mmCIF file of C-alpha atoms (C1' of nucleotides) in Angstrom:
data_model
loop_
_atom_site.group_PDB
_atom_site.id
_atom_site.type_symbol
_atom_site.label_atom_id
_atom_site.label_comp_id
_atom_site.label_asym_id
_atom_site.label_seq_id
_atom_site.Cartn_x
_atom_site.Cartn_y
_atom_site.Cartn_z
ATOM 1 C CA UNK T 1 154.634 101.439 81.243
ATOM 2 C CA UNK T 2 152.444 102.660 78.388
ATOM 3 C CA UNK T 3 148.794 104.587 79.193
ATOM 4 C CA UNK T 4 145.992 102.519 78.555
ATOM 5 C CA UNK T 5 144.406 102.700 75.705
ATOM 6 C CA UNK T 6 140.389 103.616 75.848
ATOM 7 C CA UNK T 7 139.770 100.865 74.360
ATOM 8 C CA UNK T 8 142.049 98.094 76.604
ATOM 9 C CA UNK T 9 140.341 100.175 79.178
ATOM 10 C CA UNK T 10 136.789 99.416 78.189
ATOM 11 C CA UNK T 11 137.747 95.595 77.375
ATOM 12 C CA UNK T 12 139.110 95.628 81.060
ATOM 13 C CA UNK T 13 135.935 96.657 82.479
ATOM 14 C CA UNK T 14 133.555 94.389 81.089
ATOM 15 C CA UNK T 15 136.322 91.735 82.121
ATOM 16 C CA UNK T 16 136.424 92.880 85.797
ATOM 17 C CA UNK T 17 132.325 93.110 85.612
ATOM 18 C CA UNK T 18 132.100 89.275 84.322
ATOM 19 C CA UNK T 19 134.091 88.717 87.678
ATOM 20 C CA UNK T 20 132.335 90.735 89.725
ATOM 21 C CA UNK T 21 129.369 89.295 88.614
ATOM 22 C CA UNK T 22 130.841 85.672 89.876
ATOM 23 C CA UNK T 23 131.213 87.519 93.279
ATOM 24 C CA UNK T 24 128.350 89.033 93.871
ATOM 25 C CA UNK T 25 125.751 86.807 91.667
ATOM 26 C CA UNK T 26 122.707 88.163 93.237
ATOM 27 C CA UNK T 27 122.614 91.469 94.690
ATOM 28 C CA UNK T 28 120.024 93.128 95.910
ATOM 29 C CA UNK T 29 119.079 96.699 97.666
ATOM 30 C CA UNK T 30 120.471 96.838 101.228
ATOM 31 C CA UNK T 31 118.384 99.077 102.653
ATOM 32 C CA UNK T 32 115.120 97.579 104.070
ATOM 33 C CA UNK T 33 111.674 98.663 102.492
ATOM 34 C CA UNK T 34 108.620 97.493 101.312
ATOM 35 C CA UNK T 35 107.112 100.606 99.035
ATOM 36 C CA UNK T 36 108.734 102.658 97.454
ATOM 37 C CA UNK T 37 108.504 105.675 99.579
ATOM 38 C CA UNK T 38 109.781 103.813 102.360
ATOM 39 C CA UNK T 39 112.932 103.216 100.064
ATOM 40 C CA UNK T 40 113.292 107.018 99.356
ATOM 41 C CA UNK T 41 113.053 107.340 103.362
ATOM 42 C CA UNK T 42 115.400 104.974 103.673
ATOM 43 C CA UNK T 43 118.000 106.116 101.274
ATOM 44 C CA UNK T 44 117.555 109.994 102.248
ATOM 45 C CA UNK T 45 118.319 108.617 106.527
ATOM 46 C CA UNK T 46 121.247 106.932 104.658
ATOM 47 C CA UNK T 47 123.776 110.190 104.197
ATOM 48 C CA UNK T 48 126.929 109.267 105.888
ATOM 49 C CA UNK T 49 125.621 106.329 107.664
ATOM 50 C CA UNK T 50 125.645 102.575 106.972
ATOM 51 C CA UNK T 51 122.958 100.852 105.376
ATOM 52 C CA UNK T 52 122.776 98.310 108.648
ATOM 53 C CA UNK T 53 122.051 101.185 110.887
ATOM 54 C CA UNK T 54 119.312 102.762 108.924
ATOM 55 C CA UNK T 55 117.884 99.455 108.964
ATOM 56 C CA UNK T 56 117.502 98.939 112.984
ATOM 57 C CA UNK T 57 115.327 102.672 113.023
ATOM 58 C CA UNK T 58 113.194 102.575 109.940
ATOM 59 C CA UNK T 59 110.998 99.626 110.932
ATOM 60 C CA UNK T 60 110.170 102.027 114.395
ATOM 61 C CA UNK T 61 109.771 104.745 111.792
ATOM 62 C CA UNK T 62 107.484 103.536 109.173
ATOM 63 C CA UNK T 63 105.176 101.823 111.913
ATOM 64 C CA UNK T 64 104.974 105.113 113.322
ATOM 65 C CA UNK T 65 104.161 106.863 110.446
ATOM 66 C CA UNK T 66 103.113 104.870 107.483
ATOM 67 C CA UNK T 67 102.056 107.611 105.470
ATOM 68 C CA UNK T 68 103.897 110.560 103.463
ATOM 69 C CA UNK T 69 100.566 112.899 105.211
ATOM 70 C CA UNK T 70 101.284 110.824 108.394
ATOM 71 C CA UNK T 71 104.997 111.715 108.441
ATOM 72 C CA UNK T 72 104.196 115.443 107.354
ATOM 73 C CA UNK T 73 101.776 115.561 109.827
ATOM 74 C CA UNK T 74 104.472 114.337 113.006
ATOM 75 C CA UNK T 75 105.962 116.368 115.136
ATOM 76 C CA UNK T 76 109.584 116.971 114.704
ATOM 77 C CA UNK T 77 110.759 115.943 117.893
ATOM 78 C CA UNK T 78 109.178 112.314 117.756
ATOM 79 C CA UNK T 79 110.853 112.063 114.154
ATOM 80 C CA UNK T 80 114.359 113.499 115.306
ATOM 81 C CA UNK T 81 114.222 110.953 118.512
ATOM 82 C CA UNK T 82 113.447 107.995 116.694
ATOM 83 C CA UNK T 83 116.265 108.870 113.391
ATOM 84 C CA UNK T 84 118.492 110.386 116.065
ATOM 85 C CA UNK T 85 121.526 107.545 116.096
ATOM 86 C CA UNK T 86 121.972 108.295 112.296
ATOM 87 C CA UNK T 87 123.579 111.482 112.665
ATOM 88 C CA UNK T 88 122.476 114.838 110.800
ATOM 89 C CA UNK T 89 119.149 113.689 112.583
ATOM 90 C CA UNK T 90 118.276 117.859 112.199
ATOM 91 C CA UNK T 91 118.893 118.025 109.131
ATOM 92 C CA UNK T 92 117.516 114.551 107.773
ATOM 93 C CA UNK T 93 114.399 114.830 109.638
ATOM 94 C CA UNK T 94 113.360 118.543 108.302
ATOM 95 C CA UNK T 95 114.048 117.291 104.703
ATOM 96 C CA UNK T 96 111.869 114.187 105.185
ATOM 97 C CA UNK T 97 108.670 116.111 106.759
ATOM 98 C CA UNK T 98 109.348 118.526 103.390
ATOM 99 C CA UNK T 99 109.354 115.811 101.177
ATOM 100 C CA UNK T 100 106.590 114.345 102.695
ATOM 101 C CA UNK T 101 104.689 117.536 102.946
ATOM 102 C CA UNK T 102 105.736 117.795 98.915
ATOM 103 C CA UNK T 103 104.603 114.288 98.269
ATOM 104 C CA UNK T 104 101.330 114.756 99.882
ATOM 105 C CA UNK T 105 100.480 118.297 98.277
ATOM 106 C CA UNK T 106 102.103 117.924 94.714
ATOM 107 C CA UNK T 107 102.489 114.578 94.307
ATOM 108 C CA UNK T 108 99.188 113.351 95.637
ATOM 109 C CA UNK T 109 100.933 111.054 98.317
ATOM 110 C CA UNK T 110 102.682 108.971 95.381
ATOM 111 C CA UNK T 111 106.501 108.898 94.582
ATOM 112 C CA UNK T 112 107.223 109.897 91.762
ATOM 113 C CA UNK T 113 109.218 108.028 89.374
ATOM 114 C CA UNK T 114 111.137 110.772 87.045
ATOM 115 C CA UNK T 115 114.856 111.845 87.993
ATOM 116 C CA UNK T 116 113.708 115.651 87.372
ATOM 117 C CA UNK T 117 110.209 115.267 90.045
ATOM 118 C CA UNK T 118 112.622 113.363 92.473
ATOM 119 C CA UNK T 119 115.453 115.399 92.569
ATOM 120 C CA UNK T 120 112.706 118.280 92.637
ATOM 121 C CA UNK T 121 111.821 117.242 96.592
ATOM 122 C CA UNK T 122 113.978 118.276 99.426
ATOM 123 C CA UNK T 123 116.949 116.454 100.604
ATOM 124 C CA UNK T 124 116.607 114.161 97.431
ATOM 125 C CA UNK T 125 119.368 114.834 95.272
ATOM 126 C CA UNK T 126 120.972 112.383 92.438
ATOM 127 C CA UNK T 127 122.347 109.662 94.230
ATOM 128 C CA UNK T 128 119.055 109.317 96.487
ATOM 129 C CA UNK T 129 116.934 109.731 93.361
ATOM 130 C CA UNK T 130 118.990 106.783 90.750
ATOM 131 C CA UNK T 131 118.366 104.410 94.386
ATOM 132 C CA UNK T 132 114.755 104.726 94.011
ATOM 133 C CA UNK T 133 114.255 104.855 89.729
ATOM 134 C CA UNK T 134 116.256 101.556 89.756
ATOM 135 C CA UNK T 135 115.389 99.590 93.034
ATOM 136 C CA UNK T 136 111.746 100.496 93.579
ATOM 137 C CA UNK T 137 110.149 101.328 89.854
ATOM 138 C CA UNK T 138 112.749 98.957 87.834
ATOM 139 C CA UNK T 139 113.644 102.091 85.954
ATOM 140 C CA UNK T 140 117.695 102.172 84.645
ATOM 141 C CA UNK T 141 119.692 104.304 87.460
ATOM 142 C CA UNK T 142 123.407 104.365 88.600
ATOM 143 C CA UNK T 143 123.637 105.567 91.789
ATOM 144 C CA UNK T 144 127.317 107.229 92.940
ATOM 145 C CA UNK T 145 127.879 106.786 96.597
ATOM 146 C CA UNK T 146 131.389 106.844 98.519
ATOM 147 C CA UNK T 147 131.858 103.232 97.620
ATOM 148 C CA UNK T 148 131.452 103.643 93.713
ATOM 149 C CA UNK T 149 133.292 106.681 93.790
ATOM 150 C CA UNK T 150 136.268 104.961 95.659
ATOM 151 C CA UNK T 151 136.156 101.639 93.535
ATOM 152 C CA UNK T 152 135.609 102.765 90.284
ATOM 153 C CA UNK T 153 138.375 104.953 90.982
ATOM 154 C CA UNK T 154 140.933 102.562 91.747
ATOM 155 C CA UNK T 155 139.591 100.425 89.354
ATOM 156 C CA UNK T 156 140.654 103.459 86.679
ATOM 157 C CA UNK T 157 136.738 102.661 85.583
ATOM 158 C CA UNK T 158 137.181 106.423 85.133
ATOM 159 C CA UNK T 159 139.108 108.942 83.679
ATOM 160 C CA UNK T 160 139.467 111.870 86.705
ATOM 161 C CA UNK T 161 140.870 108.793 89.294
ATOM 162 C CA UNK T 162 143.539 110.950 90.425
ATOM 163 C CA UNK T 163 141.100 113.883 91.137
ATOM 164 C CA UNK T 164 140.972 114.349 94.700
ATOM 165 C CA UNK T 165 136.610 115.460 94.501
ATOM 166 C CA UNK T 166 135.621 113.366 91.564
ATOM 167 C CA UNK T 167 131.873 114.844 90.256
ATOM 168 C CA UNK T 168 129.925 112.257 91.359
ATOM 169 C CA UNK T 169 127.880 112.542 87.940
ATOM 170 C CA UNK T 170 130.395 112.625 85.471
ATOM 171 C CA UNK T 171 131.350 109.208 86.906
ATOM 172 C CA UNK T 172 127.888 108.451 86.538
ATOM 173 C CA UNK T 173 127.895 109.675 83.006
ATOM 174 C CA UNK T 174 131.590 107.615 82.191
ATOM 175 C CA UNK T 175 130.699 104.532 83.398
ATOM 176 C CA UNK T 176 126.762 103.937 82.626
ATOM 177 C CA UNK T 177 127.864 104.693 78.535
ATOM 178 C CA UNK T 178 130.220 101.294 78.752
ATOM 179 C CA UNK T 179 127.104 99.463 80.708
ATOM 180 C CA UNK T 180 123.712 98.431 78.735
ATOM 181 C CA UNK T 181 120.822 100.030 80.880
ATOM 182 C CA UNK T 182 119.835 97.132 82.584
ATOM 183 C CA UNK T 183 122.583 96.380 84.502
ATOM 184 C CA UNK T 184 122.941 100.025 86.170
ATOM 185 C CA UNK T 185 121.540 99.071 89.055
ATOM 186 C CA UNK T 186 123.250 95.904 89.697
ATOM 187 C CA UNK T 187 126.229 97.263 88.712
ATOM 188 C CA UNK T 188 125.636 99.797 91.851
ATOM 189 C CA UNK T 189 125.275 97.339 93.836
ATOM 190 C CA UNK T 190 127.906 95.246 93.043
ATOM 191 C CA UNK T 191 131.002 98.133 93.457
ATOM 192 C CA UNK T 192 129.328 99.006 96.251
ATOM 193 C CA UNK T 193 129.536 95.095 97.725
ATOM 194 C CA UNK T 194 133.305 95.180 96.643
ATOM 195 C CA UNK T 195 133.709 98.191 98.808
ATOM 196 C CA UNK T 196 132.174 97.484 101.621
ATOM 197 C CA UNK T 197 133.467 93.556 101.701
ATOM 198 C CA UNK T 198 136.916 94.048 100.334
ATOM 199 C CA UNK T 199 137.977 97.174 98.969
ATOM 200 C CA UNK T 200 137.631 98.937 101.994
ATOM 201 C CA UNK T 201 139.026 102.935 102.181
ATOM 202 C CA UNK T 202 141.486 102.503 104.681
ATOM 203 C CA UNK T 203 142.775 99.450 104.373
ATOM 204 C CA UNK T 204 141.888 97.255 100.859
ATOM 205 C CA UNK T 205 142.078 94.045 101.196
ATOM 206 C CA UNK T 206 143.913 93.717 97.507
ATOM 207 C CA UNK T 207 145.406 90.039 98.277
ATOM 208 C CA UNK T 208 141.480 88.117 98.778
ATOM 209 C CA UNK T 209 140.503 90.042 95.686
ATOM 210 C CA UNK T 210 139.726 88.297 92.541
ATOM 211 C CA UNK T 211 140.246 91.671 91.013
ATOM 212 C CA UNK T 212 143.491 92.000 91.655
ATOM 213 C CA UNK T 213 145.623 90.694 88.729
ATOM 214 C CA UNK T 214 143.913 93.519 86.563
ATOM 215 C CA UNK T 215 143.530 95.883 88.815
ATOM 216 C CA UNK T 216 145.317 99.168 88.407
ATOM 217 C CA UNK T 217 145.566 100.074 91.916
ATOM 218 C CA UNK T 218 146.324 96.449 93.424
ATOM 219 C CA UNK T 219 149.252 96.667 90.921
ATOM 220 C CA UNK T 220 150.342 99.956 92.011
ATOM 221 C CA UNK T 221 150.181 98.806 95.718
ATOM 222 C CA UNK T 222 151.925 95.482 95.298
ATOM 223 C CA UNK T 223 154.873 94.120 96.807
ATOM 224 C CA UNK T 224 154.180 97.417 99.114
ATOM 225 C CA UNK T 225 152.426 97.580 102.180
ATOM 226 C CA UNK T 226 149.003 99.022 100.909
ATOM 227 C CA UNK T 227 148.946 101.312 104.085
ATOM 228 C CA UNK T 228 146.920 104.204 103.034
ATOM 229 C CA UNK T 229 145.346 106.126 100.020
ATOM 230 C "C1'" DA C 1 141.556 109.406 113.623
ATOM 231 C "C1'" DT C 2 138.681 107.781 109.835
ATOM 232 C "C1'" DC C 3 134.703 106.264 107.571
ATOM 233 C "C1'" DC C 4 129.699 105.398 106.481
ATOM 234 C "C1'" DC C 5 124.781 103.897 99.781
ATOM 235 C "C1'" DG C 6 124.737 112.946 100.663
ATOM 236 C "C1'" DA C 7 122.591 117.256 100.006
ATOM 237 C "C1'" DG C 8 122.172 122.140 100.338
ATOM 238 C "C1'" DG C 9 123.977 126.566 100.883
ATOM 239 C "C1'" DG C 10 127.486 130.271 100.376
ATOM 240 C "C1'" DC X 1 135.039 125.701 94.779
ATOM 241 C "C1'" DC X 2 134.245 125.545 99.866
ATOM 242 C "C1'" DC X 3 131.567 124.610 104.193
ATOM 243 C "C1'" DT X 4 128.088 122.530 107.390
ATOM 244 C "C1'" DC X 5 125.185 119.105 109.301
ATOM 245 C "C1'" DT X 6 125.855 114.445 113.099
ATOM 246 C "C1'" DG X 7 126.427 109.911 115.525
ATOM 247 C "C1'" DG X 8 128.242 105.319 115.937
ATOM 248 C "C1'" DA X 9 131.634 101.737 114.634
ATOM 249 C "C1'" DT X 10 136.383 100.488 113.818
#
DNA sequence: ATCCCGAGGG
DNA sequence: CCCTCTGGAT
């Protein structure tokens, strides 16, 4: 079989977006929030956890401390027992009392809504910082979780599929110069959707998925029992 | 045993 | 590049 061209390749992803769009019509920001420094709270507790969890400890969380000074101001141990069930509750909680401590000093209390100040706090790095630009200030941002970097892989949305660490922004880079701006975000959340509804890591479910006749990897898998990879 | 909307440090 | 941090669900 011959390589696909760049171009057939860029044709197929717009085609494979128009469906995904179909799928996933509205999608919207999983996490739970209703400023956006509760979203960057949100997303930084989110590190190797699901979405739905983060969701059942926040609302304890942001009653308790509503405030970037308030959170500063806690005491670690009430903010490690209360994000605890996450995981890396150590970790996560000394990078949000630093970001809040950032945020209060620096940032006068206000998130700030450039990639550079973002990435600039503790424990926010590139992924956590595209979350917040694009689902709390509206501005363009692709974030790369585990889910993109999985889909878009066996989507071949990107060149380095067959790399076994992809870097997370040059799939970021590859994929947001075939996409206008404005649909960064939704596009996010839409591989993201297909990863965690159908094309799951372990086992994909290639034969419910609409994406399947074009699909690189669904082709590659057919006819075999798609039992790992 | 593997995976989940990662980031920082060596 | 590698490693570590962590707990809960499947």
């Amino acid at each position: 079989m011959p390589r696909e061209s760049r171009g057939a390749r860029i044709g197929r992803m717009h085609d494979e977006y128009a469906i995904l769009c179909s799928m996933f019509p509205a999608p919207r920001c999983a996490l739970d929030f209703t400023t956006p420094f509760e979203l960057l709270v949100a997303t930084m507790l989110s590190a190797q956890t699901t979405d739905r969890r983060v969701n059942t400890v926040t609302p304890l969380l942001f009653s308790r401390f509503p405030s970037a000074q308030d959170l500063w101001r806690a005491k670690p141990e009430d903010v490690e027992d209360i994000i605890h069930p996450l995981g890396f509750y150590h970790t996560k909680a000394r990078n949000l009392q630093a970001m809040a401590g950032i945020m209060t000093t620096r940032f006068h209390g206000v998130v700030p809504d450039s990639m550079a100040d973002l990435t600039s706090l503790p424990g926010v790095g590139r992924k956590t910082a595209n979350v917040v630009l694009g689902n709390a200030f509206g501005i363009p941002g692709f974030p790369v979780d585990t889910h993109v970097t999985r889909v878009t892989g066996r989507l071949r949305w990107r060149t380095d599929w067959k790399s076994a660490s992809p870097d997370p922004v040059s799939i970021e880079k590859e994929i947001t110069e075939v996409f206008p701006p404005e649909e960064w975000t939704n596009l996010s959340h839409r591989l993201i959707l297909l990863g965690r509804e159908l094309c799951h890591a372990r086992t994909p479910s290639c034969g419910e998925c609409p994406l399947a006749s074009t699909c690189p990897y669904a082709a590659a898998t057919r006819g075999k029992i798609p039992a790992r990879a």
